[in-house]
Short mmCIF file of C-alpha atoms in Angstrom, two decimals:
data_model
loop_
_atom_site.label_atom_id
_atom_site.label_comp_id
_atom_site.label_asym_id
_atom_site.label_seq_id
_atom_site.Cartn_x
_atom_site.Cartn_y
_atom_site.Cartn_z
CA UNK A 640 -110.93 71.23 4.20
CA UNK A 641 -113.42 69.17 2.18
CA UNK A 642 -113.26 70.03 -1.51
CA UNK A 643 -116.50 70.65 -3.33
CA UNK A 644 -117.90 68.13 -5.77
CA UNK A 645 -116.99 70.37 -8.70
CA UNK A 646 -113.33 70.15 -7.66
CA UNK A 647 -113.32 66.35 -7.58
CA UNK A 648 -114.86 65.18 -10.83
CA UNK A 649 -113.76 61.93 -12.38
CA UNK A 650 -114.47 61.48 -16.04
CA UNK A 651 -114.49 57.89 -17.36
CA UNK A 652 -113.04 57.56 -20.83
CA UNK A 653 -112.42 53.81 -20.94
CA UNK A 654 -113.88 51.93 -23.89
CA UNK A 655 -116.16 54.83 -24.72
CA UNK A 656 -113.23 56.92 -25.87
CA UNK A 657 -111.52 54.30 -28.00
CA UNK A 658 -114.37 52.09 -29.21
CA UNK A 659 -117.41 54.26 -29.79
CA UNK A 660 -117.46 55.20 -33.48
CA UNK A 661 -120.01 57.95 -32.82
CA UNK A 662 -117.63 59.83 -30.49
CA UNK A 663 -116.06 63.11 -31.59
CA UNK A 664 -113.23 62.90 -34.15
CA UNK A 665 -109.77 62.14 -32.85
CA UNK A 666 -107.35 65.05 -32.45
CA UNK A 667 -104.91 65.03 -35.37
CA UNK A 668 -101.68 67.02 -34.93
CA UNK A 669 -100.51 69.13 -37.85
CA UNK A 670 -97.29 67.13 -37.97
CA UNK A 671 -97.30 63.64 -36.41
CA UNK A 672 -94.45 62.98 -34.00
CA UNK A 673 -92.65 59.90 -35.29
CA UNK A 674 -89.69 60.17 -32.92
CA UNK A 675 -91.61 59.57 -29.68
CA UNK A 676 -90.40 55.97 -29.30
CA UNK A 677 -86.82 57.08 -29.97
CA UNK A 678 -86.95 59.77 -27.27
CA UNK A 679 -88.58 57.40 -24.80
CA UNK A 680 -85.85 54.83 -25.40
CA UNK A 681 -83.20 57.45 -24.54
CA UNK A 682 -84.74 58.02 -21.08
CA UNK A 683 -83.33 55.59 -18.49
CA UNK A 684 -85.63 53.87 -16.00
CA UNK A 685 -84.02 55.85 -13.16
CA UNK A 686 -84.67 59.16 -14.96
CA UNK A 687 -88.28 58.15 -15.68
CA UNK A 688 -88.91 57.17 -12.05
CA UNK A 689 -87.34 60.42 -10.82
CA UNK A 690 -89.62 62.46 -13.12
CA UNK A 691 -92.67 60.52 -11.95
CA UNK A 692 -91.73 61.01 -8.29
CA UNK A 693 -91.47 64.77 -8.84
CA UNK A 694 -94.87 64.88 -10.57
CA UNK A 695 -96.37 62.73 -7.79
CA UNK A 696 -95.02 65.13 -5.17
CA UNK A 697 -96.52 68.04 -7.08
CA UNK A 698 -100.01 66.60 -6.52
CA UNK A 699 -99.75 67.69 -2.88
CA UNK A 700 -100.57 71.22 -4.11
CA UNK A 701 -103.96 70.00 -5.36
CA UNK A 702 -107.21 69.00 -3.69
CA UNK A 703 -107.30 65.20 -3.62
CA UNK A 704 -110.20 62.96 -2.65
CA UNK A 705 -109.92 60.07 -0.20
CA UNK A 706 -110.32 57.51 -3.00
CA UNK A 707 -107.26 58.96 -4.78
CA UNK A 708 -104.96 57.32 -2.21
CA UNK A 709 -105.86 53.81 -3.36
CA UNK A 710 -105.12 54.76 -6.98
CA UNK A 711 -101.78 56.36 -6.13
CA UNK A 712 -100.48 53.58 -3.85
CA UNK A 713 -101.00 50.37 -5.84
CA UNK A 714 -98.57 47.43 -5.74
CA UNK A 715 -96.63 46.69 -8.96
CA UNK A 716 -95.41 43.21 -7.84
CA UNK A 717 -95.67 40.44 -10.40
CA UNK A 718 -98.22 37.66 -9.95
CA UNK A 719 -96.99 34.41 -8.38
CA UNK A 720 -96.54 31.26 -10.45
CA UNK A 721 -99.41 28.80 -10.02
CA UNK A 722 -98.50 25.08 -9.83
CA UNK A 723 -100.51 22.29 -11.41
CA UNK A 724 -102.91 20.11 -9.41
CA UNK A 725 -105.05 17.04 -10.14
CA UNK A 726 -108.56 17.69 -11.50
CA UNK A 727 -111.51 17.11 -9.11
CA UNK A 728 -113.71 14.02 -9.69
CA UNK A 729 -116.69 14.19 -12.04
CA UNK A 730 -120.31 13.33 -11.15
CA UNK A 731 -122.65 12.94 -14.16
CA UNK A 732 -126.43 13.49 -13.93
CA UNK A 733 -128.37 11.50 -16.54
CA UNK A 734 -131.93 10.34 -17.23
CA UNK A 735 -134.66 10.53 -19.83
CA UNK A 736 -136.02 13.96 -20.88
CA UNK A 737 -137.96 16.18 -18.47
CA UNK A 738 -137.32 14.31 -15.22
CA UNK A 739 -135.72 17.41 -13.61
CA UNK A 740 -131.99 16.84 -14.15
CA UNK A 741 -131.12 20.53 -14.67
CA UNK A 742 -133.32 21.54 -11.72
CA UNK A 743 -131.36 19.08 -9.55
CA UNK A 744 -128.08 20.49 -10.92
CA UNK A 745 -129.15 24.01 -9.94
CA UNK A 746 -130.10 22.74 -6.47
CA UNK A 747 -126.71 21.05 -5.97
CA UNK A 748 -124.71 24.03 -7.27
CA UNK A 749 -126.92 26.47 -5.32
CA UNK A 750 -127.39 28.53 -8.45
CA UNK A 751 -129.57 28.98 -11.50
CA UNK A 752 -126.82 28.34 -14.04
CA UNK A 753 -128.45 25.43 -15.85
CA UNK A 754 -131.19 26.53 -18.25
CA UNK A 755 -134.56 25.20 -17.05
CA UNK A 756 -137.89 25.40 -18.85
CA UNK A 757 -141.12 23.40 -18.51
CA UNK A 758 -140.63 21.61 -21.82
CA UNK A 759 -138.46 18.56 -22.56
CA UNK A 760 -135.15 18.81 -24.38
CA UNK A 761 -133.89 22.23 -23.25
CA UNK A 762 -130.49 20.77 -22.25
CA UNK A 763 -128.69 19.26 -25.24
CA UNK A 764 -124.98 19.15 -24.46
CA UNK A 765 -123.11 17.86 -21.44
CA UNK A 766 -122.43 20.91 -19.33
CA UNK A 767 -119.92 21.06 -16.46
CA UNK A 768 -120.33 23.06 -13.25
CA UNK A 769 -118.08 23.45 -10.23
CA UNK A 770 -119.72 22.05 -7.08
CA UNK A 771 -118.87 21.37 -3.43
CA UNK A 772 -120.40 19.40 -0.58
CA UNK A 773 -119.05 19.20 2.97
CA UNK A 774 -115.60 20.36 1.85
CA UNK A 775 -115.42 17.99 -1.14
CA UNK A 776 -114.93 19.69 -4.52
CA UNK A 777 -116.22 17.93 -7.63
CA UNK A 778 -117.38 18.66 -11.17
CA UNK A 779 -121.10 18.20 -11.77
CA UNK A 780 -122.01 17.30 -15.36
CA UNK A 781 -125.55 18.00 -16.58
CA UNK A 782 -126.69 16.12 -19.69
CA UNK A 783 -129.51 16.10 -22.19
CA UNK A 784 -132.30 13.55 -22.00
CA UNK A 785 -131.25 9.99 -22.92
CA UNK A 786 -133.64 8.28 -25.33
CA UNK A 787 -133.51 4.81 -26.83
CA UNK A 788 -133.54 4.54 -30.64
CA UNK A 789 -133.42 8.34 -30.94
CA UNK A 790 -132.75 9.95 -34.31
CA UNK A 791 -131.40 13.24 -35.62
CA UNK A 792 -130.51 15.83 -32.99
CA UNK A 793 -132.04 13.65 -30.22
CA UNK A 794 -129.60 10.86 -31.10
CA UNK A 795 -126.65 13.24 -30.79
CA UNK A 796 -128.00 14.46 -27.43
CA UNK A 797 -128.15 10.83 -26.19
CA UNK A 798 -124.60 10.25 -27.42
CA UNK A 799 -123.41 13.25 -25.41
CA UNK A 800 -125.06 11.78 -22.29
CA UNK A 801 -123.26 8.46 -22.83
CA UNK A 802 -119.94 10.28 -23.27
CA UNK A 803 -120.57 12.04 -19.94
CA UNK A 804 -121.01 8.64 -18.27
CA UNK A 805 -117.79 7.35 -19.87
CA UNK A 806 -115.79 10.28 -18.47
CA UNK A 807 -117.52 10.43 -15.07
CA UNK A 808 -116.28 8.87 -11.83
CA UNK A 809 -119.84 8.28 -10.56
CA UNK A 810 -123.37 8.74 -11.93
CA UNK A 811 -126.65 10.15 -10.61
CA UNK A 812 -129.50 8.47 -12.51
CA UNK A 813 -132.71 10.55 -12.22
CA UNK A 814 -136.19 9.12 -12.75
CA UNK A 815 -139.62 10.71 -12.26
CA UNK A 816 -140.74 9.57 -8.80
CA UNK A 817 -144.42 10.28 -9.62
CA UNK A 818 -144.38 8.11 -12.74
CA UNK A 819 -142.09 5.28 -11.71
CA UNK A 820 -139.79 3.29 -13.99
CA UNK A 821 -140.57 3.44 -17.71
CA UNK A 822 -139.26 1.38 -20.62
CA UNK A 823 -136.78 4.18 -21.39
CA UNK A 824 -135.57 4.15 -17.77
CA UNK A 825 -134.97 0.40 -18.03
CA UNK A 826 -132.96 0.98 -21.21
CA UNK A 827 -130.83 3.56 -19.34
CA UNK A 828 -130.19 0.95 -16.62
CA UNK A 829 -128.91 -1.52 -19.23
CA UNK A 830 -126.58 1.13 -20.63
CA UNK A 831 -125.29 1.99 -17.12
CA UNK A 832 -124.55 -1.65 -16.34
CA UNK A 833 -122.32 -1.83 -19.41
CA UNK A 834 -120.37 1.23 -18.20
CA UNK A 835 -119.65 -0.31 -14.75
CA UNK A 836 -119.65 3.03 -12.90
CA UNK A 837 -121.00 3.68 -9.36
CA UNK A 838 -124.65 4.71 -9.78
CA UNK A 839 -127.00 6.52 -7.38
CA UNK A 840 -130.68 6.13 -8.26
CA UNK A 841 -132.73 9.28 -7.63
CA UNK A 842 -136.54 9.49 -7.58
CA UNK A 843 -137.24 13.16 -8.27
CA UNK A 844 -140.46 15.18 -7.75
CA UNK A 845 -141.25 13.37 -4.45
CA UNK A 846 -142.79 16.25 -2.53
CA UNK A 847 -145.02 14.36 -0.06
CA UNK A 848 -145.15 10.98 1.79
CA UNK A 849 -148.07 9.96 -0.43
CA UNK A 850 -145.70 9.90 -3.41
CA UNK A 851 -143.51 7.16 -1.89
CA UNK A 852 -145.60 4.29 -3.29
CA UNK A 853 -143.97 4.67 -6.71
CA UNK A 854 -140.52 5.04 -5.14
CA UNK A 855 -140.59 1.57 -3.55
CA UNK A 856 -141.13 0.00 -6.96
CA UNK A 857 -137.80 1.43 -8.18
CA UNK A 858 -135.95 -1.24 -6.21
CA UNK A 859 -136.81 -3.53 -9.11
CA UNK A 860 -134.35 -1.68 -11.34
CA UNK A 861 -131.56 -3.44 -9.47
CA UNK A 862 -129.52 -0.28 -8.72
CA UNK A 863 -129.93 -0.43 -4.97
CA UNK A 864 -131.80 1.98 -2.69
CA UNK A 865 -133.54 4.86 -4.49
CA UNK A 866 -133.06 8.35 -3.01
CA UNK A 867 -136.40 10.24 -2.93
CA UNK A 868 -135.78 13.95 -3.51
CA UNK A 869 -137.52 17.12 -4.59
CA UNK A 870 -135.06 19.09 -6.73
CA UNK A 871 -137.56 21.95 -6.80
CA UNK A 872 -137.83 22.28 -3.02
CA UNK A 873 -134.51 20.74 -1.96
CA UNK A 874 -135.82 17.91 0.24
CA UNK A 875 -133.67 14.78 0.29
CA UNK A 876 -130.72 16.30 -1.59
CA UNK A 877 -128.49 16.30 1.49
CA UNK A 878 -128.67 12.51 1.89
CA UNK A 879 -128.08 12.10 -1.85
CA UNK A 880 -124.95 14.28 -1.79
CA UNK A 881 -123.60 12.49 1.30
CA UNK A 882 -123.77 9.22 -0.65
CA UNK A 883 -122.41 10.84 -3.83
CA UNK A 884 -119.21 12.20 -2.27
CA UNK A 885 -118.57 8.77 -0.68
CA UNK A 886 -118.79 7.18 -4.13
CA UNK A 887 -116.37 9.68 -5.71
CA UNK A 888 -112.59 9.12 -5.73
CA UNK A 889 -110.19 11.80 -4.51
CA UNK A 890 -109.26 12.90 -8.04
CA UNK A 891 -110.79 12.51 -11.51
CA UNK A 892 -109.85 9.37 -13.41
CA UNK A 893 -109.88 11.21 -16.77
CA UNK A 894 -109.19 14.79 -15.61
CA UNK A 895 -105.39 14.94 -15.72
CA UNK A 896 -103.49 17.91 -14.28
CA UNK A 897 -104.76 21.50 -14.40
CA UNK A 898 -103.29 24.81 -13.12
CA UNK A 899 -104.11 25.51 -9.47
CA UNK A 900 -105.94 28.67 -10.47
CA UNK A 901 -107.56 26.88 -13.40
CA UNK A 902 -106.68 27.05 -17.12
CA UNK A 903 -107.12 30.35 -18.97
CA UNK A 904 -110.82 30.71 -19.74
CA UNK A 905 -111.94 31.40 -23.31
CA UNK A 906 -115.57 32.29 -24.18
CA UNK A 907 -116.76 31.46 -27.71
CA UNK A 908 -119.50 33.96 -28.58
CA UNK A 909 -121.39 34.95 -31.70
CA UNK A 910 -124.71 34.82 -33.50
CA UNK A 911 -126.51 31.48 -33.84
CA UNK A 912 -125.21 29.06 -36.47
CA UNK A 913 -121.86 30.77 -37.14
CA UNK A 914 -119.99 27.58 -36.16
CA UNK A 915 -119.11 27.99 -32.46
CA UNK A 916 -119.96 24.40 -31.53
CA UNK A 917 -118.29 23.03 -34.69
CA UNK A 918 -115.10 24.93 -33.82
CA UNK A 919 -115.14 23.61 -30.24
CA UNK A 920 -115.58 20.05 -31.51
CA UNK A 921 -112.69 20.46 -33.95
CA UNK A 922 -110.43 21.88 -31.23
CA UNK A 923 -111.44 19.11 -28.82
CA UNK A 924 -110.90 16.42 -31.44
CA UNK A 925 -114.29 14.84 -30.63
CA UNK A 926 -118.02 15.48 -30.90
CA UNK A 927 -118.03 17.41 -27.63
CA UNK A 928 -121.06 19.58 -28.46
CA UNK A 929 -124.30 18.84 -30.32
CA UNK A 930 -124.14 20.38 -33.80
CA UNK A 931 -127.21 20.79 -35.97
CA UNK A 932 -128.21 22.95 -38.93
CA UNK A 933 -131.02 24.35 -36.75
CA UNK A 934 -129.85 27.70 -35.33
CA UNK A 935 -129.78 27.95 -31.54
CA UNK A 936 -128.89 24.30 -30.79
CA UNK A 937 -126.64 25.28 -27.85
CA UNK A 938 -128.60 26.61 -24.84
CA UNK A 939 -126.19 26.22 -21.88
CA UNK A 940 -122.56 27.39 -21.83
CA UNK A 941 -120.47 24.23 -22.45
CA UNK A 942 -117.02 23.97 -20.83
CA UNK A 943 -114.24 21.83 -22.29
CA UNK A 944 -110.53 21.55 -21.54
CA UNK A 945 -108.62 21.95 -24.83
CA UNK A 946 -104.94 21.26 -25.52
CA UNK A 947 -103.86 24.01 -27.90
CA UNK A 948 -100.40 25.40 -28.60
CA UNK A 949 -98.86 23.25 -25.86
CA UNK A 950 -101.15 24.68 -23.21
CA UNK A 951 -104.44 23.67 -21.60
CA UNK A 952 -107.32 26.11 -22.11
CA UNK A 953 -110.86 26.07 -20.77
CA UNK A 954 -113.12 26.87 -23.71
CA UNK A 955 -116.76 27.77 -23.11
CA UNK A 956 -119.20 27.38 -26.00
CA UNK A 957 -122.14 29.75 -25.46
CA UNK A 958 -125.65 30.12 -26.80
CA UNK A 959 -125.92 32.15 -29.99
CA UNK A 960 -127.23 35.65 -29.35
CA UNK A 961 -129.87 36.39 -31.96
CA UNK A 962 -131.52 39.54 -30.61
CA UNK A 963 -131.41 42.23 -27.96
CA UNK A 964 -131.80 40.97 -24.40
CA UNK A 965 -135.11 42.79 -23.77
CA UNK A 966 -136.59 41.15 -26.89
CA UNK A 967 -135.70 37.56 -25.85
CA UNK A 968 -138.04 35.35 -23.83
CA UNK A 969 -138.18 31.95 -22.14
CA UNK A 970 -135.13 29.71 -22.29
CA UNK A 971 -133.57 32.01 -24.92
CA UNK A 972 -133.60 34.89 -22.43
CA UNK A 973 -131.94 32.83 -19.68
CA UNK A 974 -129.45 31.36 -22.14
CA UNK A 975 -128.48 34.94 -23.03
CA UNK A 976 -127.97 35.76 -19.34
CA UNK A 977 -125.71 32.73 -19.03
CA UNK A 978 -123.74 33.84 -22.07
CA UNK A 979 -123.13 37.17 -20.35
CA UNK A 980 -122.11 35.32 -17.18
CA UNK A 981 -119.73 33.12 -19.20
CA UNK A 982 -118.17 36.30 -20.62
CA UNK A 983 -117.81 37.76 -17.14
CA UNK A 984 -116.01 34.61 -15.95
CA UNK A 985 -113.77 34.39 -19.04
CA UNK A 986 -110.45 36.11 -19.56
CA UNK A 987 -110.61 36.32 -23.34
CA UNK A 988 -113.53 36.28 -25.76
CA UNK A 989 -113.32 34.74 -29.23
CA UNK A 990 -116.07 36.35 -31.32
CA UNK A 991 -116.90 34.13 -34.27
CA UNK A 992 -118.15 35.73 -37.49
CA UNK A 993 -119.31 33.88 -40.60
CA UNK A 994 -117.66 35.21 -43.76
CA UNK A 995 -120.58 33.90 -45.83
CA UNK A 996 -122.83 36.64 -44.43
CA UNK A 997 -122.35 40.42 -44.20
CA UNK A 998 -121.20 41.83 -40.86
CA UNK A 999 -124.51 42.58 -39.15
CA UNK A 1000 -125.68 44.96 -36.47
CA UNK A 1001 -125.97 41.96 -34.15
CA UNK A 1002 -122.31 41.03 -34.79
CA UNK A 1003 -121.27 44.55 -33.82
CA UNK A 1004 -123.49 44.39 -30.72
CA UNK A 1005 -121.96 41.08 -29.60
CA UNK A 1006 -118.43 42.42 -30.09
CA UNK A 1007 -119.33 45.47 -28.02
CA UNK A 1008 -120.72 43.18 -25.31
CA UNK A 1009 -117.33 41.43 -25.14
CA UNK A 1010 -115.46 44.75 -25.04
CA UNK A 1011 -117.78 46.22 -22.40
CA UNK A 1012 -117.21 43.16 -20.22
CA UNK A 1013 -113.51 44.09 -20.14
CA UNK A 1014 -112.30 40.82 -21.66
CA UNK A 1015 -109.37 40.41 -24.02
CA UNK A 1016 -110.63 39.96 -27.58
CA UNK A 1017 -109.87 37.81 -30.62
CA UNK A 1018 -112.05 37.95 -33.76
CA UNK A 1019 -112.27 34.68 -35.72
CA UNK A 1020 -113.67 34.65 -39.26
CA UNK A 1021 -115.17 31.21 -39.85
CA UNK A 1022 -115.85 29.36 -43.14
CA UNK A 1023 -112.87 31.09 -44.75
CA UNK A 1024 -112.33 28.09 -47.01
CA UNK A 1025 -115.69 28.81 -48.70
CA UNK A 1026 -114.97 32.45 -49.58
CA UNK A 1027 -114.33 33.62 -53.12
CA UNK A 1028 -112.51 36.77 -54.25
CA UNK A 1029 -115.68 38.83 -54.69
CA UNK A 1030 -116.87 38.09 -51.15
CA UNK A 1031 -113.36 38.82 -49.81
CA UNK A 1032 -113.50 42.28 -51.38
CA UNK A 1033 -116.82 43.13 -49.75
CA UNK A 1034 -115.83 41.61 -46.40
CA UNK A 1035 -112.77 43.85 -46.16
CA UNK A 1036 -114.97 46.87 -46.83
CA UNK A 1037 -117.42 45.76 -44.12
CA UNK A 1038 -114.60 45.26 -41.62
CA UNK A 1039 -113.17 48.71 -42.38
CA UNK A 1040 -116.60 50.34 -42.10
CA UNK A 1041 -118.18 48.47 -39.15
CA UNK A 1042 -115.29 47.08 -37.10
CA UNK A 1043 -112.72 49.89 -37.26
CA UNK A 1044 -113.27 50.54 -33.53
CA UNK A 1045 -111.73 47.12 -32.70
CA UNK A 1046 -108.89 47.23 -35.22
CA UNK A 1047 -106.65 46.43 -32.23
CA UNK A 1048 -108.12 42.90 -31.89
CA UNK A 1049 -106.13 39.98 -33.41
CA UNK A 1050 -107.85 38.51 -36.43
CA UNK A 1051 -107.79 34.78 -37.23
CA UNK A 1052 -109.23 33.24 -40.40
CA UNK A 1053 -110.40 29.67 -39.72
CA UNK A 1054 -112.56 26.81 -40.91
CA UNK A 1055 -114.41 25.05 -38.09
CA UNK A 1056 -115.42 22.30 -40.52
CA UNK A 1057 -111.92 21.31 -41.64
CA UNK A 1058 -109.82 22.69 -38.78
CA UNK A 1059 -107.89 24.92 -41.22
CA UNK A 1060 -105.74 27.48 -39.31
CA UNK A 1061 -106.96 26.32 -35.88
CA UNK A 1062 -103.28 26.37 -34.87
CA UNK A 1063 -103.33 30.16 -35.40
CA UNK A 1064 -105.77 30.57 -32.53
CA UNK A 1065 -103.35 29.86 -29.65
CA UNK A 1066 -100.81 32.60 -30.63
CA UNK A 1067 -103.68 35.12 -31.00
CA UNK A 1068 -105.03 34.17 -27.56
CA UNK A 1069 -101.55 34.44 -26.03
CA UNK A 1070 -101.03 37.88 -27.58
CA UNK A 1071 -104.40 39.19 -26.37
CA UNK A 1072 -103.94 37.83 -22.83
CA UNK A 1073 -100.40 39.20 -22.56
CA UNK A 1074 -101.71 42.66 -23.48
CA UNK A 1075 -104.65 42.22 -21.09
CA UNK A 1076 -102.25 41.71 -18.19
CA UNK A 1077 -99.63 44.28 -19.26
CA UNK A 1078 -98.59 46.94 -16.74
CA UNK A 1079 -96.65 50.06 -17.65
CA UNK A 1080 -94.40 51.39 -14.90
CA UNK A 1081 -95.41 54.76 -13.47
CA UNK A 1082 -92.11 56.29 -14.54
CA UNK A 1083 -92.37 55.07 -18.13
CA UNK A 1084 -96.05 56.11 -18.38
CA UNK A 1085 -95.37 59.67 -17.22
CA UNK A 1086 -92.31 59.94 -19.45
CA UNK A 1087 -94.49 58.91 -22.41
CA UNK A 1088 -97.17 61.50 -21.61
CA UNK A 1089 -94.58 64.19 -20.94
CA UNK A 1090 -92.97 63.67 -24.34
CA UNK A 1091 -96.32 63.38 -26.11
CA UNK A 1092 -97.80 66.53 -24.60
CA UNK A 1093 -94.58 68.50 -25.15
CA UNK A 1094 -94.73 67.68 -28.86
CA UNK A 1095 -98.53 68.06 -29.17
CA UNK A 1096 -100.04 70.12 -26.33
CA UNK A 1097 -103.78 70.16 -25.74
CA UNK A 1098 -105.52 72.88 -27.77
CA UNK A 1099 -106.41 76.08 -25.89
CA UNK A 1100 -110.15 76.28 -25.16
CA UNK A 1101 -111.73 79.48 -23.85
CA UNK A 1102 -108.34 80.92 -22.98
CA UNK A 1103 -107.42 77.86 -20.87
CA UNK A 1104 -105.21 74.89 -21.58
CA UNK A 1105 -105.74 71.80 -19.35
CA UNK A 1106 -102.60 70.02 -18.20
CA UNK A 1107 -101.90 66.43 -17.23
CA UNK A 1108 -100.42 66.56 -13.72
CA UNK A 1109 -99.70 62.88 -13.19
CA UNK A 1110 -100.69 59.48 -14.58
CA UNK A 1111 -100.76 55.99 -13.13
CA UNK A 1112 -101.97 52.49 -14.01
CA UNK A 1113 -103.69 51.12 -10.89
CA UNK A 1114 -104.84 47.82 -12.37
CA UNK A 1115 -104.66 45.34 -15.24
CA UNK A 1116 -107.07 42.83 -16.82
CA UNK A 1117 -107.99 45.10 -18.55
CA UNK A 1118 -105.30 47.80 -18.26
CA UNK A 1119 -106.74 50.85 -16.52
CA UNK A 1120 -105.07 54.25 -16.59
CA UNK A 1121 -105.94 57.30 -14.47
CA UNK A 1122 -104.92 60.82 -15.50
CA UNK A 1123 -104.90 63.61 -12.90
CA UNK A 1124 -105.56 66.85 -14.83
CA UNK A 1125 -106.26 70.52 -14.24
CA UNK A 1126 -109.30 70.47 -16.52
CA UNK A 1127 -111.30 68.28 -18.88
CA UNK A 1128 -109.44 66.97 -21.91
CA UNK A 1129 -111.32 67.11 -25.21
CA UNK A 1130 -112.73 63.71 -26.26
CA UNK A 1131 -110.71 63.89 -29.47
CA UNK A 1132 -107.48 64.51 -27.54
CA UNK A 1133 -108.25 61.62 -25.21
CA UNK A 1134 -108.72 59.36 -28.22
CA UNK A 1135 -105.35 60.55 -29.52
CA UNK A 1136 -103.67 59.68 -26.20
CA UNK A 1137 -105.30 56.24 -26.21
CA UNK A 1138 -104.16 55.48 -29.75
CA UNK A 1139 -100.59 56.52 -29.00
CA UNK A 1140 -100.65 54.40 -25.82
CA UNK A 1141 -101.58 51.42 -27.97
CA UNK A 1142 -98.92 52.12 -30.58
CA UNK A 1143 -96.16 52.74 -28.04
CA UNK A 1144 -96.78 49.92 -25.53
CA UNK A 1145 -98.58 47.36 -27.74
CA UNK A 1146 -101.97 46.54 -26.26
CA UNK A 1147 -102.96 44.26 -29.14
CA UNK A 1148 -106.10 42.33 -28.21
CA UNK A 1149 -107.00 44.20 -25.03
CA UNK A 1150 -109.42 47.05 -24.37
CA UNK A 1151 -107.94 50.00 -22.51
CA UNK A 1152 -109.75 51.90 -19.79
CA UNK A 1153 -108.70 55.51 -19.26
CA UNK A 1154 -110.27 57.94 -16.79
CA UNK A 1155 -109.63 61.55 -15.79
CA UNK A 1156 -109.65 63.04 -12.33
CA UNK A 1157 -109.92 66.81 -12.55
CA UNK A 1158 -108.27 68.41 -9.52
CA UNK A 1159 -107.92 72.09 -8.57
CA UNK A 1160 -105.15 73.75 -6.59
CA UNK A 1161 -105.53 74.10 -2.85
CA UNK A 1162 -106.60 77.53 -1.77
CA UNK A 1163 -104.01 79.37 0.27
CA UNK A 1164 -105.14 80.31 3.75
#
């Protein structure tokens, strides 16, 4: 018998139920049950599992959908330990501005991850991407345009490019094949000779045989045979990559050892100019990212391995989000997409807020973006060393008013400028990630709900009182709970269940996803 759609409704609660301030008020019992933890502790694991097994068996009296089987038969085995391995070699891509370095990076990585726009200077930091060619894994490092005698921000961009060369195992030097060698290109060659790294000379934008006349002249740079390529159309990149992987060693000279599955990934997100890049530089102990008083300096997500709290982390500095996605344009729009992608790839998001400014609508929107992506969450309040007592008073009021829906997120007060309290970040990250991966046994979960509902049953609505038949947690990262019920639970009651879940099992720093599956009894034949 195929049940009708009305019998098999699933109602997602998830973040909507616990994080949306506009949702209906939470159910508040007349007398709060403060002995729940005590009663749960008195129930042995064997008793809890026996109760859960009986409830699970009782579901056979109800109409179940095919997809219910996957939810009810998940594996609770712990994850395997991941050993450490040597880091893959690094290949840096450098050259003067607007010769097509980021376009070549996108061609090699077979993606559109590097921000590209038809104006010079879009890339400013050195940005790492995972790449592979003919079974050889390596790290591809995109850089900003190198300029001789540059000043201000352009000087810091050039310094980042030189640092990329210092840490690389081989270098791709890109010149404009239609223009030929310029005085700036010759200055880059002198810098590369000092570094004594293997260099592959690339003449980009060579789309036709007629363009080869300028390519032949590049022999005069003294870097060996130039590789004519078209990063835009892909011609010639295969021969270039064949030569590149031959020049690379088996492992990175400066990479050290990393976990086989990679270090835990942390995304730094926030509005422009709140100090994300300054914080990354302070954590890295070097000028890893270009910092400038001009808002929006960072365009690409910037990865960096950071030693913090005795553990290696992979921090990703992202572009500051200044407006809604549909209002952004050009490189800002694509930078925003890459920020979202960085969030999706991360395990935990650190949202940076500046205590000098009031909590804004955009701050709340960015926090919600992190929560909606299902990442663990830590909120860092930057520039704390500059705050006076009056501002502290108003900040606490703003947090209570605007950020009450993420009161479960660890809070760290830091100074990116001085490094004050940066050591507090690692424990907060550990706490959030532990909660993000926490699994509650089926027996303990059903014992919790049984005790909670017995003390505070769902209110009667229209002469009916919905019951929770069975509960399970089919997945983690973030923790996801599924409740099989006989009817819809009021939004306020669902919020109450979610809060008590948090209080009882400690999900500090992690969003919780909860969904209902309303099931009706089988009809007797």
